[in-house]
Coordinates of C-alpha atoms and ligand atoms in Angstrom, one line a residue:
Chain L
M1 CA -14.7 22.2 9.7
N2 CA -14.9 25.3 12.0
N3 CA -11.5 26.0 13.4
L4 CA -12.1 25.7 17.1
I5 CA -8.4 25.3 17.8
A6 CA -7.9 29.0 17.3
S7 CA -10.6 29.7 19.9
T8 CA -9.6 30.1 23.5
A9 CA -12.9 28.4 24.6
V10 CA -11.3 25.0 23.8
K11 CA -9.1 23.5 26.5
A12 CA -7.1 20.3 26.4
R13 CA -8.7 17.4 28.2
E14 CA -6.8 15.1 30.5
L15 CA -5.4 12.1 28.7
T16 CA -6.5 8.9 30.4
P17 CA -3.9 6.6 32.1
E18 CA -4.5 4.0 29.3
E19 CA -3.9 6.5 26.6
I20 CA -0.7 7.8 28.3
K21 CA 0.6 4.3 28.8
E22 CA 0.2 3.4 25.1
I23 CA 1.7 6.8 24.0
E24 CA 4.7 6.3 26.3
H25 CA 5.2 2.8 24.8
E26 CA 5.2 4.3 21.3
K27 CA 7.7 6.9 22.4
T28 CA 10.3 4.2 23.0
H29 CA 10.2 3.4 19.3
Y30 CA 11.4 6.8 18.0
P31 CA 14.2 9.2 18.9
Y32 CA 11.9 12.2 18.7
A33 CA 8.5 12.8 20.3
Q34 CA 7.0 14.4 17.1
A35 CA 7.2 11.0 15.4
V36 CA 4.6 9.7 17.8
G37 CA 2.0 12.3 16.8
L38 CA 0.1 10.2 14.5
E39 CA 0.3 7.1 16.7
A40 CA -1.0 9.2 19.6
L41 CA -3.9 10.4 17.6
K42 CA -4.7 6.8 16.7
I43 CA -4.5 5.8 20.4
V44 CA -6.8 8.6 21.4
Q45 CA -9.2 7.6 18.6
K46 CA -9.2 4.0 19.7
Y47 CA -10.5 5.0 23.1
Q48 CA -12.7 8.0 22.2
G49 CA -14.0 7.0 18.8
W50 CA -12.7 10.2 17.2
V51 CA -10.3 13.0 17.8
S52 CA -12.0 16.0 19.3
D53 CA -10.4 19.5 19.5
E54 CA -9.9 18.8 23.3
S55 CA -8.1 15.5 22.4
L56 CA -6.0 17.1 19.8
L57 CA -4.9 19.8 22.2
A58 CA -4.2 17.2 24.8
V59 CA -1.9 15.2 22.5
S60 CA -0.3 18.5 21.3
E61 CA 0.5 19.5 24.9
Y62 CA 1.6 16.0 25.9
L63 CA 4.1 15.6 23.1
D64 CA 4.9 19.3 22.7
I65 CA 3.9 19.4 19.1
P66 CA 2.4 22.8 18.0
P67 CA -1.4 22.3 17.6
D68 CA -1.4 23.6 14.1
E69 CA 1.2 21.1 13.1
L70 CA -0.6 18.2 14.7
E71 CA -3.8 19.4 13.1
G72 CA -2.0 19.3 9.8
V73 CA -1.2 15.7 10.4
A74 CA -4.6 14.8 11.7
T75 CA -6.4 16.2 8.7
F76 CA -3.9 14.7 6.2
F77 CA -4.7 11.1 7.2
N78 CA -8.1 9.9 6.2
M79 CA -8.3 7.3 9.0
I80 CA -8.1 10.0 11.6
F81 CA -11.6 11.2 12.3
R82 CA -11.8 14.8 13.3
R83 CA -15.6 14.7 13.5
P84 CA -17.8 12.3 15.6
V85 CA -18.5 9.0 13.9
G86 CA -20.8 6.2 14.8
K87 CA -19.9 3.3 17.0
N88 CA -19.0 1.2 14.0
V89 CA -17.3 2.8 11.0
I90 CA -18.0 1.0 7.7
L91 CA -15.2 1.5 5.3
L92 CA -16.4 0.5 1.8
C93 CA -13.7 0.2 -0.9
D94 CA -14.7 2.2 -4.0
S95 CA -11.5 1.6 -6.0
V96 CA -11.3 0.0 -9.4
A97 CA -11.6 -3.8 -8.7
C98 CA -14.4 -3.3 -6.2
W99 CA -16.1 -0.8 -8.6
M100 CA -16.0 -3.4 -11.4
L101 CA -17.6 -6.0 -9.1
G102 CA -20.3 -3.7 -7.9
C103 CA -19.4 -1.5 -4.9
D104 CA -21.8 1.2 -6.2
S105 CA -24.7 -1.1 -5.8
L106 CA -23.5 -1.9 -2.2
N107 CA -23.5 1.8 -1.5
E108 CA -27.1 1.9 -2.8
H109 CA -27.9 -1.0 -0.5
F110 CA -26.5 0.8 2.6
K111 CA -28.6 3.9 1.6
K112 CA -31.7 1.7 1.4
T113 CA -31.2 -0.5 4.5
L114 CA -29.3 1.9 6.9
G115 CA -30.5 5.1 5.4
I116 CA -27.0 6.5 5.1
D117 CA -24.9 7.7 2.2
Y118 CA -21.1 8.2 2.3
G119 CA -20.0 10.5 5.1
E120 CA -23.3 10.0 7.1
T121 CA -24.1 8.4 10.4
T122 CA -27.2 6.5 11.4
A123 CA -29.6 8.4 13.8
D124 CA -28.8 5.8 16.5
D125 CA -25.1 6.5 16.1
M126 CA -24.4 2.8 15.4
F127 CA -22.9 3.1 11.9
T128 CA -21.0 5.6 9.8
L129 CA -20.3 4.9 6.1
I130 CA -17.1 6.1 4.5
P131 CA -15.6 5.2 1.1
V132 CA -12.0 4.2 1.2
P133 CA -9.4 3.6 -1.5
C134 CA -8.2 0.1 -2.4
L135 CA -8.0 -2.1 0.7
G136 CA -5.5 -4.5 -0.9
A137 CA -7.8 -7.4 -1.3
C138 CA -8.9 -6.9 -4.9
D139 CA -8.9 -10.7 -5.6
R140 CA -11.7 -10.9 -3.1
A141 CA -13.7 -7.8 -4.2
P142 CA -15.9 -6.2 -3.2
V143 CA -14.4 -5.5 0.1
M144 CA -15.2 -3.5 3.2
M145 CA -13.9 -3.1 6.8
I146 CA -15.9 -2.5 10.0
G147 CA -13.5 -1.4 12.7
R148 CA -10.5 -3.7 12.5
E149 CA -12.4 -6.5 10.7
T150 CA -12.2 -7.0 6.9
Y151 CA -15.0 -8.6 4.9
Y152 CA -14.5 -10.1 1.5
N153 CA -16.5 -11.1 -1.6
L154 CA -19.4 -9.0 -0.5
T155 CA -23.0 -9.4 -1.7
T156 CA -26.1 -7.5 -0.4
E157 CA -27.1 -10.7 1.4
K158 CA -23.7 -11.0 3.1
I159 CA -23.9 -7.3 4.1
D160 CA -27.3 -7.8 5.7
E161 CA -25.9 -10.7 7.8
I162 CA -22.9 -8.8 8.9
I163 CA -24.9 -5.7 9.8
A164 CA -27.4 -7.9 11.7
E165 CA -24.5 -9.2 13.8
Y166 CA -23.3 -5.8 14.7
K167 CA -26.8 -4.7 15.6
A168 CA -27.2 -7.8 17.8
K169 CA -24.0 -6.9 19.6
G170 CA -25.5 -3.5 20.3
Chain W
M175 CA 10.3 -25.4 -8.6
D176 CA 11.7 -23.6 -5.6
K177 CA 9.3 -21.0 -4.1
P178 CA 11.5 -19.1 -1.6
L179 CA 8.8 -16.4 -1.0
T180 CA 5.8 -18.7 -0.4
K181 CA 7.3 -22.1 0.7
N182 CA 5.9 -21.7 4.2
I183 CA 2.5 -20.3 3.1
E184 CA -0.6 -22.4 3.3
I185 CA -3.8 -20.4 3.2
G186 CA -6.1 -21.4 6.0
R187 CA -3.5 -22.5 8.6
A188 CA -1.8 -20.1 11.0
P189 CA 1.6 -18.8 10.0
F190 CA 4.7 -20.5 11.3
D191 CA 5.8 -19.4 14.8
F192 CA 9.5 -18.9 15.4
K193 CA 10.2 -22.6 16.1
Q194 CA 8.3 -23.9 13.2
Y195 CA 9.8 -21.3 10.9
E196 CA 13.3 -22.2 12.1
A197 CA 12.7 -25.9 11.7
A198 CA 11.8 -25.1 8.0
G199 CA 15.2 -23.6 7.5
G200 CA 14.3 -20.2 8.7
Y201 CA 16.9 -17.7 10.0
D202 CA 19.7 -19.6 8.2
S203 CA 20.5 -16.5 6.2
V204 CA 21.2 -14.6 9.5
R205 CA 23.5 -17.3 10.8
K206 CA 25.3 -17.2 7.4
V207 CA 25.4 -13.5 6.9
I208 CA 27.1 -12.7 10.3
K209 CA 30.2 -14.6 9.0
M210 CA 30.4 -12.4 5.9
E211 CA 31.7 -8.9 5.3
P212 CA 28.7 -6.4 4.9
G213 CA 30.1 -5.2 1.6
D214 CA 30.2 -8.7 0.2
V215 CA 26.5 -9.1 1.0
V216 CA 25.7 -5.9 -0.8
N217 CA 27.6 -7.2 -3.8
M218 CA 26.0 -10.5 -3.7
V219 CA 22.5 -9.0 -3.8
K220 CA 23.6 -6.7 -6.6
D221 CA 25.0 -9.6 -8.6
A222 CA 21.9 -11.6 -8.1
G223 CA 20.0 -9.0 -10.1
L224 CA 17.1 -8.6 -7.7
G225 CA 15.0 -5.6 -8.8
G226 CA 12.8 -3.7 -6.3
R227 CA 9.3 -5.0 -6.0
G228 CA 7.7 -1.7 -5.1
G229 CA 7.0 -0.8 -8.7
A230 CA 10.1 0.8 -10.1
G231 CA 12.3 -2.3 -10.3
F232 CA 15.6 -0.7 -9.4
N233 CA 18.5 -3.1 -8.7
T234 CA 18.3 -3.6 -4.9
G235 CA 22.1 -4.2 -4.3
L236 CA 23.0 -1.2 -6.3
K237 CA 20.6 0.9 -4.3
W238 CA 22.2 -0.3 -1.1
S239 CA 25.7 0.5 -2.4
F240 CA 24.8 4.2 -2.4
V241 CA 24.7 4.3 1.4
P242 CA 27.9 6.0 2.6
P243 CA 30.3 4.2 4.9
P244 CA 29.4 4.2 8.6
D245 CA 30.3 7.4 10.6
G246 CA 29.2 6.2 14.0
G247 CA 25.7 7.7 13.7
P248 CA 22.4 5.9 13.2
R249 CA 21.4 4.2 9.9
Y250 CA 18.0 2.9 9.0
L251 CA 16.2 0.3 7.0
V252 CA 12.6 1.2 6.3
I253 CA 10.2 -1.4 4.9
N254 CA 7.5 0.0 2.7
G255 CA 4.3 -1.9 3.5
D256 CA 1.9 0.9 2.5
E257 CA 0.5 -1.2 -0.4
M258 CA -2.3 1.0 -1.7
E259 CA -1.8 0.9 -5.4
P260 CA -5.2 -0.1 -6.7
G261 CA -5.1 -3.7 -7.8
T262 CA -2.2 -4.7 -5.5
F263 CA -2.5 -7.2 -2.7
K264 CA 0.8 -9.1 -2.6
D265 CA 2.6 -7.7 0.4
R266 CA -0.6 -8.6 2.4
L267 CA -0.1 -12.2 1.4
L268 CA 3.5 -12.3 2.4
I269 CA 3.1 -10.6 5.8
E270 CA -0.2 -12.3 6.8
H271 CA 1.1 -15.8 6.1
D272 CA 4.8 -15.7 6.8
P273 CA 5.7 -12.7 8.9
H274 CA 9.1 -14.2 10.0
L275 CA 10.3 -14.2 6.4
L276 CA 10.2 -10.4 6.4
I277 CA 11.8 -10.1 9.8
E278 CA 14.6 -12.5 8.7
G279 CA 15.1 -10.4 5.5
M280 CA 15.3 -7.3 7.6
I281 CA 17.9 -8.7 9.9
T282 CA 20.1 -9.9 7.1
T283 CA 19.6 -6.6 5.2
C284 CA 20.4 -4.5 8.3
Y285 CA 23.6 -6.5 8.7
A286 CA 24.6 -5.7 5.1
L287 CA 23.7 -2.0 5.6
Q288 CA 25.3 -1.8 9.0
A289 CA 22.0 -0.4 10.3
Q290 CA 20.9 -0.6 13.9
T291 CA 17.3 0.2 13.5
G292 CA 14.6 -1.1 11.1
Y293 CA 11.1 0.3 10.8
I294 CA 8.2 -1.4 9.1
F295 CA 5.8 1.1 7.7
L296 CA 2.5 -0.7 7.4
R297 CA -0.8 0.6 6.2
G298 CA -3.2 0.8 9.1
E299 CA -5.9 -1.2 7.4
Y300 CA -3.8 -4.3 7.4
T301 CA -4.8 -5.3 10.9
I302 CA -4.1 -9.0 10.7
C303 CA -0.6 -8.2 9.3
E304 CA -0.1 -5.9 12.3
E305 CA -1.0 -8.5 14.9
R306 CA 1.1 -11.2 13.2
L307 CA 4.1 -8.9 12.8
L308 CA 4.0 -7.8 16.4
Q309 CA 4.0 -11.5 17.4
A310 CA 6.9 -12.4 15.1
I311 CA 9.0 -9.4 16.3
S312 CA 8.5 -10.4 19.9
E313 CA 9.4 -14.0 19.2
A314 CA 12.5 -12.9 17.3
Y315 CA 13.6 -10.9 20.4
D316 CA 12.8 -13.8 22.7
N317 CA 15.0 -16.1 20.5
G318 CA 18.0 -13.8 20.3
M319 CA 17.4 -12.7 16.7
L320 CA 16.8 -9.1 17.7
G321 CA 18.2 -6.9 20.4
K322 CA 21.8 -7.0 21.5
N323 CA 24.3 -9.3 19.8
V324 CA 21.9 -10.7 17.2
A325 CA 22.4 -14.5 16.7
G326 CA 25.3 -14.3 19.1
K327 CA 27.3 -12.0 16.8
K328 CA 29.2 -9.5 19.1
G329 CA 28.4 -5.9 18.3
F330 CA 25.5 -6.7 15.9
D331 CA 22.7 -4.9 17.7
L332 CA 19.3 -4.4 16.0
D333 CA 15.9 -3.2 16.9
I334 CA 12.8 -3.5 14.7
Y335 CA 9.7 -1.4 15.2
L336 CA 6.3 -1.6 13.6
H337 CA 4.7 1.7 12.5
T338 CA 1.1 1.5 11.5
S339 CA -0.2 4.3 9.3
A340 CA -3.6 5.8 8.8
G341 CA -4.4 5.9 5.1
R342 CA -3.2 8.0 2.1
Y343 CA -1.7 6.4 -0.9
I344 CA 1.0 9.0 -1.1
C345 CA 2.6 7.6 2.0
G346 CA 3.9 4.8 -0.2
E347 CA 6.2 7.2 -2.1
E348 CA 9.4 6.7 -0.3
T349 CA 10.2 10.3 0.7
A350 CA 6.6 11.0 1.7
L351 CA 6.8 7.8 3.8
L352 CA 9.9 9.2 5.6
N353 CA 8.0 12.4 6.4
A354 CA 5.1 10.4 7.7
L355 CA 7.4 8.3 9.8
E356 CA 8.8 11.4 11.3
G357 CA 5.3 12.5 12.3
K358 CA 4.9 15.1 9.5
R359 CA 2.4 15.5 6.7
A360 CA 3.2 13.0 4.0
N361 CA 4.4 15.3 1.3
P362 CA 7.2 14.0 -0.8
R363 CA 10.7 15.5 -0.4
A364 CA 13.0 16.9 -3.1
K365 CA 15.5 14.4 -4.5
P366 CA 18.5 14.7 -4.3
P367 CA 19.5 14.2 -1.6
F368 CA 18.4 10.5 -1.9
P369 CA 17.3 8.7 1.2
Q370 CA 20.4 6.5 1.1
V371 CA 22.5 9.6 1.9
S372 CA 19.9 11.7 3.9
G373 CA 16.7 9.9 4.8
L374 CA 15.0 9.4 8.1
W375 CA 16.0 12.3 10.4
G376 CA 18.6 13.2 7.9
R377 CA 20.5 9.9 8.3
P378 CA 21.4 7.3 5.7
T379 CA 18.2 5.2 5.0
V380 CA 17.2 2.5 2.7
V381 CA 13.6 2.2 1.8
N382 CA 12.6 -1.2 0.3
N383 CA 9.3 -2.9 -0.5
V384 CA 8.1 -5.8 1.6
E385 CA 8.5 -8.4 -1.2
T386 CA 12.0 -7.1 -2.1
I387 CA 13.3 -7.8 1.4
C388 CA 11.5 -11.2 1.5
N389 CA 13.8 -12.2 -1.3
I390 CA 17.0 -11.5 0.7
P391 CA 17.0 -14.7 3.0
G392 CA 16.9 -17.0 -0.1
I393 CA 19.6 -15.1 -2.0
V394 CA 22.0 -15.0 1.0
A395 CA 21.4 -18.6 2.1
N396 CA 21.5 -20.2 -1.3
G397 CA 23.6 -17.9 -3.4
V398 CA 23.5 -15.9 -6.6
E399 CA 23.4 -18.8 -9.1
W400 CA 20.5 -20.5 -7.3
Y401 CA 18.6 -17.3 -7.4
Q402 CA 19.2 -16.6 -11.0
N403 CA 18.1 -20.1 -12.0
L404 CA 14.7 -19.5 -10.5
G405 CA 13.5 -17.4 -13.5
T406 CA 12.5 -18.6 -16.9
G407 CA 15.1 -18.3 -19.7
D408 CA 17.2 -15.2 -19.2
F409 CA 15.1 -13.8 -16.4
V410 CA 16.1 -14.1 -12.8
G411 CA 14.2 -14.9 -9.6
T412 CA 10.6 -15.4 -8.7
R413 CA 8.0 -12.8 -7.9
I414 CA 4.5 -12.5 -6.6
S415 CA 2.1 -11.8 -9.5
G416 CA -1.6 -11.9 -9.5
V417 CA -4.9 -11.2 -11.2
S418 CA -8.0 -9.3 -10.2
G419 CA -11.2 -8.6 -12.2
R420 CA -13.6 -11.0 -13.8
V421 CA -11.4 -14.1 -14.0
I422 CA -12.4 -17.6 -12.7
N423 CA -9.8 -17.7 -9.9
P424 CA -8.5 -14.3 -8.9
G425 CA -5.5 -14.3 -6.6
C426 CA -1.7 -14.0 -6.4
W427 CA 1.0 -16.6 -6.6
E428 CA 4.8 -16.9 -6.6
V429 CA 5.8 -17.3 -10.3
P430 CA 9.1 -17.5 -12.1
V431 CA 10.0 -14.1 -13.5
G432 CA 9.5 -14.1 -17.2
I433 CA 6.3 -16.1 -17.6
T434 CA 3.9 -14.5 -20.0
F435 CA 0.8 -12.6 -19.1
R436 CA -1.2 -15.3 -20.9
E437 CA 0.3 -18.0 -18.6
L438 CA -0.6 -16.0 -15.5
L439 CA -4.1 -15.3 -16.8
E440 CA -4.9 -18.7 -18.0
D441 CA -2.8 -21.2 -16.0
Y442 CA -3.0 -19.5 -12.6
A443 CA -6.2 -17.4 -12.8
G444 CA -8.1 -19.9 -14.8
G445 CA -9.0 -17.5 -17.6
M446 CA -12.0 -15.2 -18.0
Q447 CA -15.3 -16.0 -16.3
D448 CA -18.1 -17.4 -18.5
G449 CA -19.8 -14.7 -20.6
Y450 CA -16.9 -12.2 -20.3
E451 CA -14.1 -11.5 -22.7
L452 CA -10.8 -9.8 -22.1
K453 CA -10.9 -6.3 -23.4
A454 CA -7.6 -4.9 -22.0
F455 CA -5.6 -5.1 -18.8
L456 CA -3.5 -3.0 -16.5
P457 CA -0.2 -4.9 -16.1
G458 CA 0.9 -3.7 -12.7
G459 CA -1.5 -1.6 -10.8
G460 CA -3.7 1.5 -11.4
S461 CA -0.8 3.7 -12.4
T462 CA 0.3 1.6 -15.4
D463 CA -0.7 2.0 -19.1
F464 CA -3.3 -0.4 -20.5
L465 CA -2.2 -3.3 -22.5
M466 CA -4.4 -5.2 -25.0
P467 CA -5.1 -8.9 -25.7
E468 CA -2.3 -8.8 -28.4
H469 CA 0.2 -8.2 -25.6
L470 CA -0.7 -11.4 -23.7
D471 CA 2.3 -13.3 -24.9
L472 CA 4.8 -10.8 -23.6
P473 CA 7.0 -12.0 -20.8
M474 CA 6.2 -10.3 -17.5
D475 CA 9.6 -8.5 -17.3
P476 CA 10.1 -4.8 -16.8
G477 CA 12.0 -4.4 -20.1
A478 CA 9.6 -6.3 -22.3
V479 CA 6.6 -4.5 -20.9
Q480 CA 8.3 -1.1 -21.3
K481 CA 8.9 -1.9 -25.0
A482 CA 5.1 -2.4 -25.4
G483 CA 4.5 1.0 -23.9
S484 CA 3.6 0.2 -20.3
R485 CA 5.2 -0.7 -17.0
L486 CA 5.3 -4.0 -15.1
G487 CA 4.7 -2.0 -11.9
T488 CA 3.7 -4.3 -9.1
S489 CA 3.0 -7.2 -11.6
L490 CA -0.5 -7.7 -10.3
I491 CA -2.7 -7.4 -13.3
M492 CA -6.2 -6.0 -13.4
V493 CA -8.5 -7.3 -16.1
L494 CA -10.9 -5.1 -17.9
D495 CA -13.7 -7.2 -19.4
D496 CA -16.0 -6.4 -22.4
K497 CA -19.0 -5.6 -20.2
T498 CA -17.2 -3.0 -18.2
C499 CA -16.9 0.6 -19.5
P500 CA -13.3 1.5 -20.1
V501 CA -14.1 5.2 -19.7
G502 CA -15.8 4.5 -16.4
C503 CA -12.8 2.4 -15.3
I504 CA -10.4 5.3 -16.1
R505 CA -12.8 7.7 -14.3
N506 CA -12.6 5.5 -11.2
L507 CA -8.8 5.4 -11.3
I508 CA -8.6 9.2 -11.8
K509 CA -11.0 9.8 -8.9
F510 CA -8.7 7.7 -6.8
F511 CA -5.6 9.7 -7.8
A512 CA -7.4 13.0 -7.5
H513 CA -8.4 12.1 -4.0
E514 CA -5.0 10.8 -3.0
S515 CA -3.0 13.7 -4.4
C516 CA -1.0 15.3 -1.6
G517 CA -1.8 18.7 -3.0
W518 CA 1.8 19.9 -3.2
C519 CA 2.1 20.8 -6.9
T520 CA -0.4 22.3 -9.3
P521 CA -0.5 19.8 -12.2
C522 CA -1.5 17.1 -9.8
R523 CA -3.6 19.0 -7.3
D524 CA -5.6 20.9 -10.0
G525 CA -5.1 18.7 -13.0
L526 CA -6.6 15.5 -11.6
P527 CA -9.9 17.0 -10.4
W528 CA -10.2 18.7 -13.7
V529 CA -9.8 15.4 -15.5
E530 CA -12.2 13.8 -13.1
H531 CA -14.8 16.6 -13.9
I532 CA -14.4 16.0 -17.6
L533 CA -14.9 12.3 -17.3
N534 CA -18.0 12.8 -15.1
K535 CA -19.4 15.0 -17.9
M536 CA -18.7 12.3 -20.4
E537 CA -20.4 9.7 -18.2
E538 CA -23.5 11.9 -18.4
G539 CA -23.2 12.7 -22.0
T540 CA -22.5 16.4 -21.6
G541 CA -18.9 16.3 -22.7
S542 CA -17.6 17.7 -26.0
L543 CA -15.0 16.7 -28.5
K544 CA -12.9 19.6 -27.2
D545 CA -12.9 17.8 -23.9
I546 CA -11.1 14.9 -25.5
D547 CA -8.4 17.3 -26.6
I548 CA -8.1 18.7 -23.1
L549 CA -7.7 15.2 -21.7
D550 CA -5.0 14.5 -24.2
E551 CA -3.3 17.8 -23.2
M552 CA -3.6 16.9 -19.5
T553 CA -1.7 13.6 -19.9
R554 CA 1.3 15.7 -20.9
Y555 CA 0.7 18.5 -18.3
M556 CA 0.7 15.9 -15.5
G557 CA 3.5 13.9 -17.2
P558 CA 7.0 13.2 -16.1
G559 CA 9.1 16.3 -15.3
N560 CA 6.2 18.6 -14.4
T561 CA 5.4 17.3 -10.9
F562 CA 7.2 16.9 -7.6
C563 CA 6.6 13.1 -7.5
A564 CA 5.5 10.2 -9.6
L565 CA 1.9 10.2 -8.5
A566 CA 0.5 12.4 -11.2
P567 CA 2.6 10.9 -14.1
G568 CA 1.3 7.5 -12.9
A569 CA -2.2 8.7 -13.0
A570 CA -1.7 9.9 -16.5
E571 CA -0.7 6.4 -17.7
P572 CA -4.1 4.7 -17.8
L573 CA -5.6 7.9 -19.2
Q574 CA -3.1 8.3 -22.1
S575 CA -3.3 4.6 -23.1
G576 CA -7.0 4.7 -22.7
L577 CA -7.2 7.5 -25.1
K578 CA -5.0 5.5 -27.5
Y579 CA -6.9 2.3 -27.4
F580 CA -10.5 3.4 -26.6
M581 CA -10.9 6.6 -28.6
D582 CA -14.1 5.3 -30.2
E583 CA -15.6 4.8 -26.8
F584 CA -14.6 8.3 -25.6
K585 CA -16.3 9.7 -28.7
A586 CA -19.4 7.6 -28.1
H587 CA -19.5 9.0 -24.6
V588 CA -19.4 12.5 -26.0
E589 CA -22.4 11.7 -28.2
H590 CA -24.7 9.9 -25.8
G591 CA -23.0 9.4 -22.4
C592 CA -22.2 6.0 -21.0
S593 CA -24.2 3.1 -22.6
Y594 CA -22.8 0.4 -20.3
N595 CA -25.0 -0.2 -17.3
Ligands
FMN843 C1 2.6 7.6 -5.3 C2 3.5 6.4 -5.0 C3 3.0 5.4 -4.2 C4 3.9 4.3 -3.9 N1 3.4 3.3 -3.1 C5 4.3 2.3 -2.8 C6 3.9 1.3 -1.9 O1 2.7 1.3 -1.4 N2 4.7 0.3 -1.7 C7 6.0 0.2 -2.2 O2 6.7 -0.7 -1.9 N3 6.4 1.2 -3.0 C8 5.6 2.2 -3.4 N4 6.0 3.2 -4.2 C9 7.4 3.1 -4.7 C10 8.4 3.7 -3.6 O3 8.5 5.1 -3.8 C11 9.8 3.1 -3.7 O4 10.2 3.2 -5.0 C12 9.9 1.7 -3.2 O5 9.3 1.6 -1.9 C13 11.3 1.2 -3.3 O6 11.4 -0.1 -2.9 P1 12.0 -1.2 -3.8 O7 13.2 -0.7 -4.4 O8 12.2 -2.3 -2.9 O9 10.9 -1.5 -4.9 C14 5.2 4.3 -4.5 C15 5.6 5.3 -5.3 C16 4.8 6.4 -5.6 C17 5.2 7.5 -6.5
SF4_844 S1 2.6 14.9 -8.0 FE1 0.7 15.0 -6.7 S2 1.2 13.6 -5.0 FE2 3.2 14.1 -6.0 S3 4.0 15.9 -4.9 FE3 2.8 16.7 -6.6 S4 0.7 17.0 -5.7 FE4 1.8 15.6 -4.3
FES845 S1 -10.1 -2.2 -5.3 FE1 -11.2 -2.8 -3.5 S2 -9.7 -4.0 -2.5 FE2 -8.6 -3.3 -4.2

């Protein structure tokens, strides 16, 4: 990723009132503002879809955490997206139980039906596909998440149905 | 048989709310504990013989006893709900289906530790757990079980907060978890000092697994003898054990400590699926050594499993069947560990991707016999004593036992690549 943070061209954006309200709520849980860094990034991501340089700087200024330090946290956690993602992020488990029960063929299926491989987003920005480690539902493998929803015992047919639902929702 | 961990759990119905939970005997341990001396509670848990359920199995009461006496400053209980060990899905069951049990366990534990704040560190992907915990916490406040003067006990003030994380297996390592909770990168910390002495923000902190703390209400309410009689033979307590892989009925269940792997596999999981045979199994998550069918009659007890050359770990077993490539299985595990390494120390950061590279070559049939020697060497290079935390030594376990049990298959991969499809 190009390091835009170092460039002066990037300015912090204004946090929205909703974002500020949720960040303030989280602040009541910890004695130090730094502890809220990750939660604040998650809040921003919830509203914006991802964490842009402008958002990162906004959180950094708001919580008084040096931008480099916050960037270190943002890039450490794989569920913080520092690049734009599609409207729906598909998290396909590729760990051992799901691998044994065929997650590789599900990945192939996404390539065929949505035209995206891991790390890619559909042209209409509807879906991004990302592999994730064990989702803690290995007894119901293969497993994936879309947004906050978890889907179990997947087959290619089931995936087609689920994707159709998301497409219908628009 | 008493099932203190799962007695309220019925898959398919909503978890008990505060009133239903209380009607089923819930929060009794809080009402009892506030009449006890904190030190006596610590001793009680120590005497019960409860071992930590996060993987290492350390005596919980003993761990608590290392917390120094109160000095007027803050003290913390932190619940480890990061659950990312491949093959592990037990804490999800406990939280999703009976969130009040964890809250009750935390209150009782905080009383024993004289801690005023509890954090639940939950992996962000457990969204249902998150919603149900928030609900349970808010009900506990509304009913006087959290906040000022808990259960009417003057001076017993307690707040519990939920922290949801955002991925990375290393956050489950207890000192990395503390860094993550402080808002830092989740690299592990040097030990000593141990968290009990200097943990969250440098203050005394106990980190315990979800299931460990779910055991506390039963022990405090019913006593040491009751708890010890829950196990089979000389073993004490119950635990959540489970099976994944090609078995008829994968899942996890509360079982008496000390049942055999065979009982779990056959009586609970229904045995192997038609057309598949058991080739080997990982007894307690992706970072444990393979065991073979001849080990099925071992009791599921940390000591017994250690004697057989593995670890009980999380006690959720993963079954490798005869139609799945063992080298491919190890390759998948190593890819996980390589990806999840926090990058702090060389054997792990550089060793794991190298192992992954070699295993990729083997898959394609471009490996050499020399590569097998390198793999063998790497298990020692990444082994205990050479790294900053237990991630890399854990990653070495399935590899080293794989080399021991499946050498023929490694050699066949060198000759002509993977022949499984
Ligand atoms: C890489 C790594 C990951 C771990 N992940 C978890 C985890 O997800 N949950 C957990 O309870 N313990 C995990 N542990 C073990 C913890 O460090 C710690 O021993 C445990 O939380 C202590 O709780 P207990 O005594 O109740 O078992 C992990 C350890 C390592 C080295
Ligand atoms: S062993 Fe791996 S995960 Fe643990 S500190 Fe070293 S690099 Fe980080
Ligand atoms: S391996 Fe996919 S959910 Fe555990």
